[in-house]
mmCIF file of C-alpha atoms and ligand atoms in Angstrom:
data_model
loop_
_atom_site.group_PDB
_atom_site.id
_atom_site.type_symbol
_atom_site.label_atom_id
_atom_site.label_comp_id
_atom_site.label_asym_id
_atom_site.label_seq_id
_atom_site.Cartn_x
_atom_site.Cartn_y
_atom_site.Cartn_z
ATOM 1 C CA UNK V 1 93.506 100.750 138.215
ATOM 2 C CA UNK V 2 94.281 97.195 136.626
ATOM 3 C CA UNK V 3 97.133 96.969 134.474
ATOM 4 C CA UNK V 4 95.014 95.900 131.966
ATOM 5 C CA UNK V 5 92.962 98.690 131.921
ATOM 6 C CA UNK V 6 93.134 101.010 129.132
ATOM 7 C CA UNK V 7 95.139 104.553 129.437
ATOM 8 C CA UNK V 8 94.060 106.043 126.276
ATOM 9 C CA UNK V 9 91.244 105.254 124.250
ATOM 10 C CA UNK V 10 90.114 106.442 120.772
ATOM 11 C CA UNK V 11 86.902 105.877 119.630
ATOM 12 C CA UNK V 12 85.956 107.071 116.063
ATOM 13 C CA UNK V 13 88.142 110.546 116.343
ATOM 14 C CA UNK V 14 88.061 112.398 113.489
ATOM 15 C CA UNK V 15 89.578 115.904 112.616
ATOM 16 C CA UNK V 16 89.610 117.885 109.379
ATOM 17 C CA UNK V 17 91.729 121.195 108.113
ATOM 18 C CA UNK V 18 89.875 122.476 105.644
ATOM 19 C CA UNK V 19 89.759 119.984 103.280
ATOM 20 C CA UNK V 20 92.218 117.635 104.710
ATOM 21 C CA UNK V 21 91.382 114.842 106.837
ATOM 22 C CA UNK V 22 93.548 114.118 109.069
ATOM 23 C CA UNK V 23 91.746 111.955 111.352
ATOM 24 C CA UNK V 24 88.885 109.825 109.740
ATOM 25 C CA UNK V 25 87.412 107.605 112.869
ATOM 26 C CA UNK V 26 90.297 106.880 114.067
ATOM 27 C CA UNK V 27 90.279 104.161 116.700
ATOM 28 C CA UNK V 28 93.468 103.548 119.139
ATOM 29 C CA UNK V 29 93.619 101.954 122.414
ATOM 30 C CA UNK V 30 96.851 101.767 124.595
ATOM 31 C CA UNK V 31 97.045 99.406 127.336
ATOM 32 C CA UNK V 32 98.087 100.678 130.769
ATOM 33 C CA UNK V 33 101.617 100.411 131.171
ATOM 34 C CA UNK V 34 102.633 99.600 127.447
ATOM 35 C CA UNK V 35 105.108 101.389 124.834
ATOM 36 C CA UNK V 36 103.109 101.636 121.747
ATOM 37 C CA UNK V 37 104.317 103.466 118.623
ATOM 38 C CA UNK V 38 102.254 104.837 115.542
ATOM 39 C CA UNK V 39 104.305 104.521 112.727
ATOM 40 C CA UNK V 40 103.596 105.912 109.484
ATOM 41 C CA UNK V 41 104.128 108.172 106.776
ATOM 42 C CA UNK V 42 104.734 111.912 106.855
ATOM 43 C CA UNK V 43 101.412 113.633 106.278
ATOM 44 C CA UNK V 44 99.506 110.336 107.337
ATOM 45 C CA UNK V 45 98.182 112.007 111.123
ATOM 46 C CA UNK V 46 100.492 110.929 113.406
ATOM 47 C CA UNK V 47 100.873 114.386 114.685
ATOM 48 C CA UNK V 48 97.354 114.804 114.977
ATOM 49 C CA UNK V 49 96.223 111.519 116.683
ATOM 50 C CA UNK V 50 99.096 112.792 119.421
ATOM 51 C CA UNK V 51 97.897 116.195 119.674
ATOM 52 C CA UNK V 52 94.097 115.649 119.995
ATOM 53 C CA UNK V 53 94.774 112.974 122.779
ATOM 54 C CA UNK V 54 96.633 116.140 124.881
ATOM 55 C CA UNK V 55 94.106 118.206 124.491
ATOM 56 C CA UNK V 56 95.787 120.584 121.918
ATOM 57 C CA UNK V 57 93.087 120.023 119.082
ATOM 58 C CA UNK V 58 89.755 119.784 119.487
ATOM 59 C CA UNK V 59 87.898 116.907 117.588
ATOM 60 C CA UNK V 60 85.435 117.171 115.189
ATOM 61 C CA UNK V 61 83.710 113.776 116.179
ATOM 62 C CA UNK V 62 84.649 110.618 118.033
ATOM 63 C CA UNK V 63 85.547 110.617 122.190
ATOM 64 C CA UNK V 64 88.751 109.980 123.326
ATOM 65 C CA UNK V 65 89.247 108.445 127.249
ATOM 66 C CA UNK V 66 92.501 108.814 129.714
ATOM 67 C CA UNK V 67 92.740 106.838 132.572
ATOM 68 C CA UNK V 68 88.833 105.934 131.985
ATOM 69 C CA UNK V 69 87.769 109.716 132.250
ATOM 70 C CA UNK V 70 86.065 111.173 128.751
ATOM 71 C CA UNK V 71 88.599 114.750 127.985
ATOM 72 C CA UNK V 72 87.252 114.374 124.286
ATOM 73 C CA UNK V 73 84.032 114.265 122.580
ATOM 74 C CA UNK V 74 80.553 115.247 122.402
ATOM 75 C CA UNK V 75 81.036 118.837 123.139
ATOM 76 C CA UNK V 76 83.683 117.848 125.762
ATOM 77 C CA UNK V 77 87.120 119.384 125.142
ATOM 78 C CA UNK V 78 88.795 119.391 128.620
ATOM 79 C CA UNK V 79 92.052 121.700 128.297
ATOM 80 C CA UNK V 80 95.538 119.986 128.189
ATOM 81 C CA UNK V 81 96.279 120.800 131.646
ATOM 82 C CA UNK V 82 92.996 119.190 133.085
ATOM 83 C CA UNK V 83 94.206 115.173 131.066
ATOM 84 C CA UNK V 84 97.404 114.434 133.316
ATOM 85 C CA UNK V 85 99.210 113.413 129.542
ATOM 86 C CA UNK V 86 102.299 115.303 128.701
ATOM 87 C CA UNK V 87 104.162 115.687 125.688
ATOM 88 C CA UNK V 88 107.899 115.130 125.866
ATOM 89 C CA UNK V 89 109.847 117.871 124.115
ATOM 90 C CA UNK V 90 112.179 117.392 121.759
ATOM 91 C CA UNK V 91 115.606 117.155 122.792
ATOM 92 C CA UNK V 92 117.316 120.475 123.167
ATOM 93 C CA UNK V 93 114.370 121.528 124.354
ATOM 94 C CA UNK V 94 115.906 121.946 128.483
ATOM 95 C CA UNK V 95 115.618 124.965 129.977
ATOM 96 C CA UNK V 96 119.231 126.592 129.579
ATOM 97 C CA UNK V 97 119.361 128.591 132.534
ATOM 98 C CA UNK V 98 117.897 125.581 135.249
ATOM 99 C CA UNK V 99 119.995 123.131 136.521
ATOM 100 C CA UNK V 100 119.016 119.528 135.927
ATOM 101 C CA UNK V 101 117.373 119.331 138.910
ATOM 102 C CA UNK V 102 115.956 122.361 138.130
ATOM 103 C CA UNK V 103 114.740 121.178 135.290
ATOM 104 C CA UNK V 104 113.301 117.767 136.442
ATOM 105 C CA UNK V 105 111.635 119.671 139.095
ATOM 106 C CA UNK V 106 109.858 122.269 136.817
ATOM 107 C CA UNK V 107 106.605 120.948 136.746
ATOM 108 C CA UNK V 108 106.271 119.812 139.966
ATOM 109 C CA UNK V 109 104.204 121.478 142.821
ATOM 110 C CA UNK V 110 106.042 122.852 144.976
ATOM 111 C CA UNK V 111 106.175 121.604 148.738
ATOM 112 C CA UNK V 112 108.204 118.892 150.470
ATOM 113 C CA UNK V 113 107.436 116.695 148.597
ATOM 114 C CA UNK V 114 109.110 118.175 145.785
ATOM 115 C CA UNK V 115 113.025 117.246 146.469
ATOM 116 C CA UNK V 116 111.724 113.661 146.906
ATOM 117 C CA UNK V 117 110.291 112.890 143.502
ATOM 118 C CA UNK V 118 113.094 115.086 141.882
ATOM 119 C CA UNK V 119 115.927 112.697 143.412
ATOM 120 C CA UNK V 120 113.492 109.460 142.400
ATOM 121 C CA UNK V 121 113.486 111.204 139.124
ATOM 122 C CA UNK V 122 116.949 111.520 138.974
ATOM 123 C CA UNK V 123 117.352 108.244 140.124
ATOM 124 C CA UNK V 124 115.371 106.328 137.303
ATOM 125 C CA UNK V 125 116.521 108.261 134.678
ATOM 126 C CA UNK V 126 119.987 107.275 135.824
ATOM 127 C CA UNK V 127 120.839 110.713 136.397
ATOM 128 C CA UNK V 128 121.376 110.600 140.508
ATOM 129 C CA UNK V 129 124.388 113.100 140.746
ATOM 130 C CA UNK V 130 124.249 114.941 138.039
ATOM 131 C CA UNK V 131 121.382 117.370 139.566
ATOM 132 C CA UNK V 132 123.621 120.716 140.013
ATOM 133 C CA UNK V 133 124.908 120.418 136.482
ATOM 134 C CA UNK V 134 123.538 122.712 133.383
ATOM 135 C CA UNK V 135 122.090 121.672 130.687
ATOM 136 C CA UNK V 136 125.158 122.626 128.253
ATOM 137 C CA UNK V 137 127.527 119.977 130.627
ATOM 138 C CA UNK V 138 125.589 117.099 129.420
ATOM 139 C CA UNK V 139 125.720 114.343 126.805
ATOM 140 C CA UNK V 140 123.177 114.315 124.515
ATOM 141 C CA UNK V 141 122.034 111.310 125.314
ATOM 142 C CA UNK V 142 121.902 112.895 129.170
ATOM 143 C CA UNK V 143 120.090 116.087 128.124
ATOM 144 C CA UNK V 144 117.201 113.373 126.283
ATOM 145 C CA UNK V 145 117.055 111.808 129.681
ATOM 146 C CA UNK V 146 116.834 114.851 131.608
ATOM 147 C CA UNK V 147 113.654 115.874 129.637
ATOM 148 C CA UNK V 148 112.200 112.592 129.773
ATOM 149 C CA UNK V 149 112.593 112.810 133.648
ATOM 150 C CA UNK V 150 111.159 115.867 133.886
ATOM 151 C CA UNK V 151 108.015 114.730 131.729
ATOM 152 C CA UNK V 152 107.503 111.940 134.268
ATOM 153 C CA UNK V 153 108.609 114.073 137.607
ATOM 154 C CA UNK V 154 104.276 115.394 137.613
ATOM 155 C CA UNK V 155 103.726 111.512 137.292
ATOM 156 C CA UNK V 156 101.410 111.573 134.462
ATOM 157 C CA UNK V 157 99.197 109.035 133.148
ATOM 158 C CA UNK V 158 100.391 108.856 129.402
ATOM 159 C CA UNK V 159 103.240 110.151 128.011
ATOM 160 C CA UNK V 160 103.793 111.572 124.312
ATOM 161 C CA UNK V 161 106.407 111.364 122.284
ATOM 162 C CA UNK V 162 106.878 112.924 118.884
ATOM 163 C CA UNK V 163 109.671 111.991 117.143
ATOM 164 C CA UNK V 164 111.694 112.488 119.379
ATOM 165 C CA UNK V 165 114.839 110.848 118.273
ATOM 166 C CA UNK V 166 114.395 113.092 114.558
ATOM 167 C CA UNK V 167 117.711 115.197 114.872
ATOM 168 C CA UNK V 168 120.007 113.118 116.466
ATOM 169 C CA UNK V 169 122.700 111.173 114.161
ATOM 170 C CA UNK V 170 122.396 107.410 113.649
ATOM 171 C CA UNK V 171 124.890 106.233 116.028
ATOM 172 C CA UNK V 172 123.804 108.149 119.009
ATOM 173 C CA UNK V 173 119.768 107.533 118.185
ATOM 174 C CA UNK V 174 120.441 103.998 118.364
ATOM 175 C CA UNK V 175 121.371 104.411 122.111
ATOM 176 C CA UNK V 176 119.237 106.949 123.286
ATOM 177 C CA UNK V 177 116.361 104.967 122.071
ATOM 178 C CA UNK V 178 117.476 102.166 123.906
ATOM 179 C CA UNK V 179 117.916 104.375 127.155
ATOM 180 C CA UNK V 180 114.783 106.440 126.437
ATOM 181 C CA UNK V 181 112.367 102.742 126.364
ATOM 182 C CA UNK V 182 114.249 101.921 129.720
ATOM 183 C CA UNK V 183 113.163 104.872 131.427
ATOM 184 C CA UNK V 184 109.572 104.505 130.205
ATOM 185 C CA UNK V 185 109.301 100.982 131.338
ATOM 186 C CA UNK V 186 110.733 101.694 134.792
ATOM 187 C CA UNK V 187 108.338 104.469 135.490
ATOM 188 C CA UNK V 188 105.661 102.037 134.693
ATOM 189 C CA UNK V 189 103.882 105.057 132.710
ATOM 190 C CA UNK V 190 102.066 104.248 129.392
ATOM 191 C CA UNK V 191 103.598 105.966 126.442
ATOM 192 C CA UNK V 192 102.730 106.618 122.934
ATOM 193 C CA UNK V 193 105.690 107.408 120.840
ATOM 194 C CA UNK V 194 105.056 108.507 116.916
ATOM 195 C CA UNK V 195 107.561 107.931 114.329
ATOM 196 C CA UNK V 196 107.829 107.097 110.482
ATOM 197 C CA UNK V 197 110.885 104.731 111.585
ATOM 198 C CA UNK V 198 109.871 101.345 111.389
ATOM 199 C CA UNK V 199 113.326 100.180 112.858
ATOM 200 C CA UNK V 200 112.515 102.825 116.211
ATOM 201 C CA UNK V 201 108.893 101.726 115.882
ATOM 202 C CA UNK V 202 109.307 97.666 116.205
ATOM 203 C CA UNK V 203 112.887 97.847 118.404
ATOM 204 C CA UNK V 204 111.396 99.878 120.578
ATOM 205 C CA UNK V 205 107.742 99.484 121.074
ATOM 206 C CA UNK V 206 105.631 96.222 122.493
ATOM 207 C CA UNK V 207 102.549 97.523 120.196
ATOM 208 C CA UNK V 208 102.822 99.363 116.972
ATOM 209 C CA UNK V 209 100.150 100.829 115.450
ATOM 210 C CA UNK V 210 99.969 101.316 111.759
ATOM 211 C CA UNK V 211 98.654 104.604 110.411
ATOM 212 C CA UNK V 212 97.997 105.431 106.732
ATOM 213 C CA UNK V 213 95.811 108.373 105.631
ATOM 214 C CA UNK V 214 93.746 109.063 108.916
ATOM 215 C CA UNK V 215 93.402 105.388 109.839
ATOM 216 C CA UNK V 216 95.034 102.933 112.213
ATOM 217 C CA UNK V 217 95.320 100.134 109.744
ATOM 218 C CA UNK V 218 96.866 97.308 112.074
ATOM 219 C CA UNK V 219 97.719 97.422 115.253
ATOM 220 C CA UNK V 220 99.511 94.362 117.263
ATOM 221 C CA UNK V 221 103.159 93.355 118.553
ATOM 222 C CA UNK V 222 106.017 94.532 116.597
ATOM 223 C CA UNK V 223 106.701 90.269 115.529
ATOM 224 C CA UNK V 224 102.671 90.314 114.185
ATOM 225 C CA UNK V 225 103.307 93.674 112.408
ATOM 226 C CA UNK V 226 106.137 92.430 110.231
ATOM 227 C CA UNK V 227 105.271 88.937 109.904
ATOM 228 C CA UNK V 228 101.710 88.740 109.610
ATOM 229 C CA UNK V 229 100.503 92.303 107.759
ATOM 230 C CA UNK V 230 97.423 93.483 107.477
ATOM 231 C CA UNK V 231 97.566 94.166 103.442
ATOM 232 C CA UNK V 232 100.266 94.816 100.646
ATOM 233 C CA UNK V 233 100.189 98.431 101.847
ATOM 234 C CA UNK V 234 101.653 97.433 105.281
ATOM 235 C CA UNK V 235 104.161 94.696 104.392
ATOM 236 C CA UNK V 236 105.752 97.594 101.805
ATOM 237 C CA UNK V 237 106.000 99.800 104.757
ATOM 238 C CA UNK V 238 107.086 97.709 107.518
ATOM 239 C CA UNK V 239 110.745 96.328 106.169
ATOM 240 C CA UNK V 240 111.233 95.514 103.121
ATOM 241 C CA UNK V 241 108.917 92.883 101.116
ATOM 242 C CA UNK V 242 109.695 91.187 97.855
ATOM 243 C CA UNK V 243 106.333 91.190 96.039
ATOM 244 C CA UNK V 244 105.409 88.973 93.664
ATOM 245 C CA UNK V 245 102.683 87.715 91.030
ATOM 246 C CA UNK V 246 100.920 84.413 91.694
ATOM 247 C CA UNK V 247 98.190 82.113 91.626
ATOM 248 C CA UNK V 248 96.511 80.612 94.545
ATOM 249 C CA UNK V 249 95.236 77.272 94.359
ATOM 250 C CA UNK V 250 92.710 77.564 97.239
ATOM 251 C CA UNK V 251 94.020 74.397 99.134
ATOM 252 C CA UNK V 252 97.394 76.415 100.900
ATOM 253 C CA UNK V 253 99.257 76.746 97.995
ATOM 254 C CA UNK V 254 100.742 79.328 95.498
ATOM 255 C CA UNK V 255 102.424 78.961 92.188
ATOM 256 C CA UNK V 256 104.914 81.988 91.706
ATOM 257 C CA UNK V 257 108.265 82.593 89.728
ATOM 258 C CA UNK V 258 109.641 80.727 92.857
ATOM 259 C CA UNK V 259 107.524 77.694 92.030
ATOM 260 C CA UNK V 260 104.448 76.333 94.470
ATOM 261 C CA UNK V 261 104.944 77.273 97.810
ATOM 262 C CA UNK V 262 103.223 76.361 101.042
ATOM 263 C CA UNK V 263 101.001 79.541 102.147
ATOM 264 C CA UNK V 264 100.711 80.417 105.512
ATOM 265 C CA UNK V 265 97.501 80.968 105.695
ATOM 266 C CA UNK V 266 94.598 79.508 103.192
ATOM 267 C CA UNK V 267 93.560 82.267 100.514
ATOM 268 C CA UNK V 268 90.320 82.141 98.025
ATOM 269 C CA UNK V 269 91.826 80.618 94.668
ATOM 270 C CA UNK V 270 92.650 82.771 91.840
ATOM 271 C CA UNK V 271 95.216 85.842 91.540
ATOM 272 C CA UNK V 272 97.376 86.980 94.560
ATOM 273 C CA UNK V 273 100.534 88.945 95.374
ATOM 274 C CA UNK V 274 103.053 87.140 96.990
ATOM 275 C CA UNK V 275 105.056 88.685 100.113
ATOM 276 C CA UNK V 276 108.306 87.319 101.157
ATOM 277 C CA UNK V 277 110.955 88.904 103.059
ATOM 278 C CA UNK V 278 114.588 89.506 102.109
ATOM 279 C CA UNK V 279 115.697 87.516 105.290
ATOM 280 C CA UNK V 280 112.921 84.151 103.842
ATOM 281 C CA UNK V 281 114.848 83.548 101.003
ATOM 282 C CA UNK V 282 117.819 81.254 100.800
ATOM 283 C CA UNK V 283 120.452 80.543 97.496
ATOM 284 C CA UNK V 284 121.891 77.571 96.376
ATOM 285 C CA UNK V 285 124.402 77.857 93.664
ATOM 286 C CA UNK V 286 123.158 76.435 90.093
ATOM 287 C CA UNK V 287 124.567 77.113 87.346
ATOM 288 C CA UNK V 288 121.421 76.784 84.890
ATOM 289 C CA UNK V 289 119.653 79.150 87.684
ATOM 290 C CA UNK V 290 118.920 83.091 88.486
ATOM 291 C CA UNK V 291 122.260 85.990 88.398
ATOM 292 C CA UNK V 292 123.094 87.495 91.422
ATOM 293 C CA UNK V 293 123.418 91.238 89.748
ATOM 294 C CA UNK V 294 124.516 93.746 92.784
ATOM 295 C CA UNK V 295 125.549 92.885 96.803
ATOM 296 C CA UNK V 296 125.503 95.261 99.385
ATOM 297 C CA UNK V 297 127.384 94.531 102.659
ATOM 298 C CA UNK V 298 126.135 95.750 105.996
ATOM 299 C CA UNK V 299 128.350 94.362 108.348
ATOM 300 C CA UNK V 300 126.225 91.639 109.968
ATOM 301 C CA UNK V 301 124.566 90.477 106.806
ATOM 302 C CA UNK V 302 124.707 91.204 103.013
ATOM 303 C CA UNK V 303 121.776 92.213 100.911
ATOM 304 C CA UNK V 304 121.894 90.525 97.642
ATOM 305 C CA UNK V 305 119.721 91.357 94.399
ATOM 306 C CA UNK V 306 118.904 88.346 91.884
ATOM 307 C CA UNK V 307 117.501 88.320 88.603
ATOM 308 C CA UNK V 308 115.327 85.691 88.135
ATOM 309 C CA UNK V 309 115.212 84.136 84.613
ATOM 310 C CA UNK V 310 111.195 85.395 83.992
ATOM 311 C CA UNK V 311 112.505 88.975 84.820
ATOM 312 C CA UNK V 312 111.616 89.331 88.176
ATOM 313 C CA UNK V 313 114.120 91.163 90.574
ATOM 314 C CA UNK V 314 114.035 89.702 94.391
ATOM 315 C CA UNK V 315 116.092 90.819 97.183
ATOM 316 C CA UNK V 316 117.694 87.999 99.560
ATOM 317 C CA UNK V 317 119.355 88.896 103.151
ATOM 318 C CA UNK V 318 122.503 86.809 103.685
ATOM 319 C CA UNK V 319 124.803 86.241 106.377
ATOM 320 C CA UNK V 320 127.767 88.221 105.638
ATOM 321 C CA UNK V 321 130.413 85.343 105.445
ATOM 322 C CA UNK V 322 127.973 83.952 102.543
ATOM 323 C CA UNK V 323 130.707 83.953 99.924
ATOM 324 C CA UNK V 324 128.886 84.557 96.900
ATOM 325 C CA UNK V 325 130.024 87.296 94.329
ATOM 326 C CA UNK V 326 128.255 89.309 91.648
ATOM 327 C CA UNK V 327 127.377 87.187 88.460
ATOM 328 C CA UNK V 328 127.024 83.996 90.685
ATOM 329 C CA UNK V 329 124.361 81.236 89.221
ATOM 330 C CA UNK V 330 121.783 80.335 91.893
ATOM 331 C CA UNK V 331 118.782 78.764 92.671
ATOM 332 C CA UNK V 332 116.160 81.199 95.065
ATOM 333 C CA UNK V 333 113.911 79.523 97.774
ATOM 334 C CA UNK V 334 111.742 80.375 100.243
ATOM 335 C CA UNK V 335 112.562 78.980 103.859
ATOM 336 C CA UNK V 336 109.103 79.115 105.131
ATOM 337 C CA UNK V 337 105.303 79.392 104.084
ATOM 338 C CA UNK V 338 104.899 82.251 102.404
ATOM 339 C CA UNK V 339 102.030 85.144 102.536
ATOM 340 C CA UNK V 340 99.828 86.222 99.821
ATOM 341 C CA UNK V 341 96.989 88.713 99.149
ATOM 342 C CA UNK V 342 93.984 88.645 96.930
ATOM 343 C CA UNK V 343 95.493 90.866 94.047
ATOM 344 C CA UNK V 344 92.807 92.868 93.510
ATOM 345 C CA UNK V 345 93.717 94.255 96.871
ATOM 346 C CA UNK V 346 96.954 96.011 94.547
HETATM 347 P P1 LIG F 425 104.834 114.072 109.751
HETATM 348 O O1 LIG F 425 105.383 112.680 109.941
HETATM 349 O O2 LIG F 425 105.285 114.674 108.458
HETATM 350 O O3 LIG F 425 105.034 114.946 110.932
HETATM 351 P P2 LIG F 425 102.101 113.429 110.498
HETATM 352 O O4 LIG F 425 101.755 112.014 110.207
HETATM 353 O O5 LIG F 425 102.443 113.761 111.896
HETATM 354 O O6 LIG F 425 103.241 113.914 109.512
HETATM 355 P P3 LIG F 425 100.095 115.476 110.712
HETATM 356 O O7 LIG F 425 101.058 116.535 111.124
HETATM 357 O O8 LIG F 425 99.189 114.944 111.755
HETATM 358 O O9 LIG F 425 100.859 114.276 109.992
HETATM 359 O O10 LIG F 425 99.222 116.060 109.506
HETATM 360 C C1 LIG F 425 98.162 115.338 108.898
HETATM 361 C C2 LIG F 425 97.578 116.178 107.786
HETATM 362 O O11 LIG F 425 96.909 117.316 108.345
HETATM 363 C C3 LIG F 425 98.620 116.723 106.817
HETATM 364 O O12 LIG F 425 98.047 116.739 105.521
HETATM 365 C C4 LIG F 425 98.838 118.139 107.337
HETATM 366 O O13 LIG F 425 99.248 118.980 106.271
HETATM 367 C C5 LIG F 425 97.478 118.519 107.863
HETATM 368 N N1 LIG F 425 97.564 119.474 108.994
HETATM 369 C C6 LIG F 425 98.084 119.213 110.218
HETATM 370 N N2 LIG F 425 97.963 120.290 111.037
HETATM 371 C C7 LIG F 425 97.361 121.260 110.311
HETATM 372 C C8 LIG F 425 96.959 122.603 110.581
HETATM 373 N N3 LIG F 425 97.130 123.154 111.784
HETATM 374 N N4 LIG F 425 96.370 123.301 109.592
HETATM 375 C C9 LIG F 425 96.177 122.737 108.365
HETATM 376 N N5 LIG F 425 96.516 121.480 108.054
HETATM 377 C C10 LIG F 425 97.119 120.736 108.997
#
């Protein structure tokens, strides 16, 4: 198959419980080869999207297509087992009583082949040596790998995730994510991860794919996702977004509390929200200007919230040595163009 080809594609699915829709014509495709995460809120059908494209819920309409094959749609349900996709387990989730190469080896067919693709397993998964050990003698970060290996030991076209990282405390998620990606992009498989994390979705993924009540509402690289959103909706969920009230002029500009400012794109005259990042706005002291009311340090870069003089509240990302305290007179500025959407779309 081409690397271009698509692994998984979702045409139209749609799925109901009861009264809920969960899936309304959903459409999804995932490149061969690619991380992609769905990110969005709880309740929104991540779960769902994931589940139908194993074969664990049937569709009510739509077809779904792995590895070019039809498993879904138009009285076509073919049974989990029959879509080589697998769903990787949350962590934990090891077999207690199997070694790791036990483990790893689990869902392969047996034969001699077997040993092979459990020590190439190993291998990737940086786990070569660690194959007689139980589960309980591992890391955490091991036991993730060990049940991402043995996901990818049947070689499966597409492999699910499902938030896989939830339980795990901040520090260690941050590196198991980073292991976790490095595994899937060495085995070459296509993977679909789901999370309402937008800092696991964009870090991780090379596609993310937006999902709000049923829909994919944008889908694109992580950079497009947060810098050039689809609507209000998604620049409010991915990062955070200083929203304001302005006026387009219909020639690439927008008058704001911030003044008239370049847009990056061309809008229709008339009423608009303005979108500008924490991290787009820069201070300049002034001492007729806006108060800088609260600062919160992070470590690599403050977050600092100003009162401008019409009321409005913006937040403004700073570099942490940026020296200036609560009360402090300023000017606010936008670096760069700026976006904006028709406010009606509110
Ligand atoms: P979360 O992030 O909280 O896991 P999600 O985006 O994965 O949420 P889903 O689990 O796909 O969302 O659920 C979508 C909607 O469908 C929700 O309203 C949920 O309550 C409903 N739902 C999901 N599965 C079932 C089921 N088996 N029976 C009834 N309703 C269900």
């Amino acid at each position: 198959m081409s690397t271009h080809a698509a692994a998984v594609e979702c045409l139209g699915v749609s799925k109901s419980f009861g009264p809920v829709q969960a899936l309304q014509a959903t459409d999804l495709t995932l490149a061969t080869g690619t991380l992609t995460a769905v990110l969005g809120p709880s309740g929104c059908g991540k779960t769902t999207l994931l589940r139908a494209i194993a074969g664990f819920e049937r569709v009510d309409g739509g077809t779904i297509h792995v590895s070019g094959q039809a498993v879904a749609g138009q009285g076509l349900h073919l049974p989990p087992e029959r879509r080589r996709v697998t769903i990787v387990p949350q962590e934990q989730a090891l077999f207690p009583h199997l070694t790791v190469a036990g483990n790893v080896g689990y869902g392969v067919r047996r034969g001699p082949e077997r040993d092979k693709a459990v020590a190439a397993m190993l291998e990737l998964a940086g786990l070569a040596g660690l194959g007689d050990r139980m589960p309980h003698e591992l890391s955490g970060g091991q036991q993730q790998r060990v049940a991402l290996a043995r996901a990818l030991a049947p070689q499966p076209s597409v492999v699910l995730l499902d938030e896989p990282f939830g339980s795990l405390d901040a520090a260690l998620r941050d590196e198991i994510r980073s292991e976790v990606a490095g595994v899937l992009r060495a085995s070459g498989a296509t993977s679909l991860l789901v999370t309402h994390d937008q800092e696991e979705a964009l870090s991780m993924a090379e596609s993310v794919a937006v999902m709000r009540s049923g829909v994919i509402v944008q889908h694109g690289p992580p950079q497009d996702v947060y810098r050039r959103p689809a609507d209000l909706w998604v620049a409010n969920f991915v990062g955070r977004a200083n929203i304001l009230a302005g006026r387009a002029d219909g020639a690439g500009k927008v008058e704001c509390a911030l003044g008239v400012l370049p847009l990056v794109e061309t809008i229709a005259a008339g009423p608009v929200d303005v979108v500008i990042r924490p991290e787009q706005l820069q201070l300049r002291v002034d001492p007729s200007g806006a108060t800088v009311e609260d600062r919160r340090y992070f470590g690599h870069d403050v977050v600092v919230g100003v009162h401008l003089p019409g009321g409005e509240r913006l937040l403004v990302r700073l570099p942490s040595a940026d020296p200036l305290p609560v009360g402090s007179r300023v000017t606010v500025s936008s670096r760069e163009p700026v976006l904006a959407f028709p406010a009606a779309a509110r």
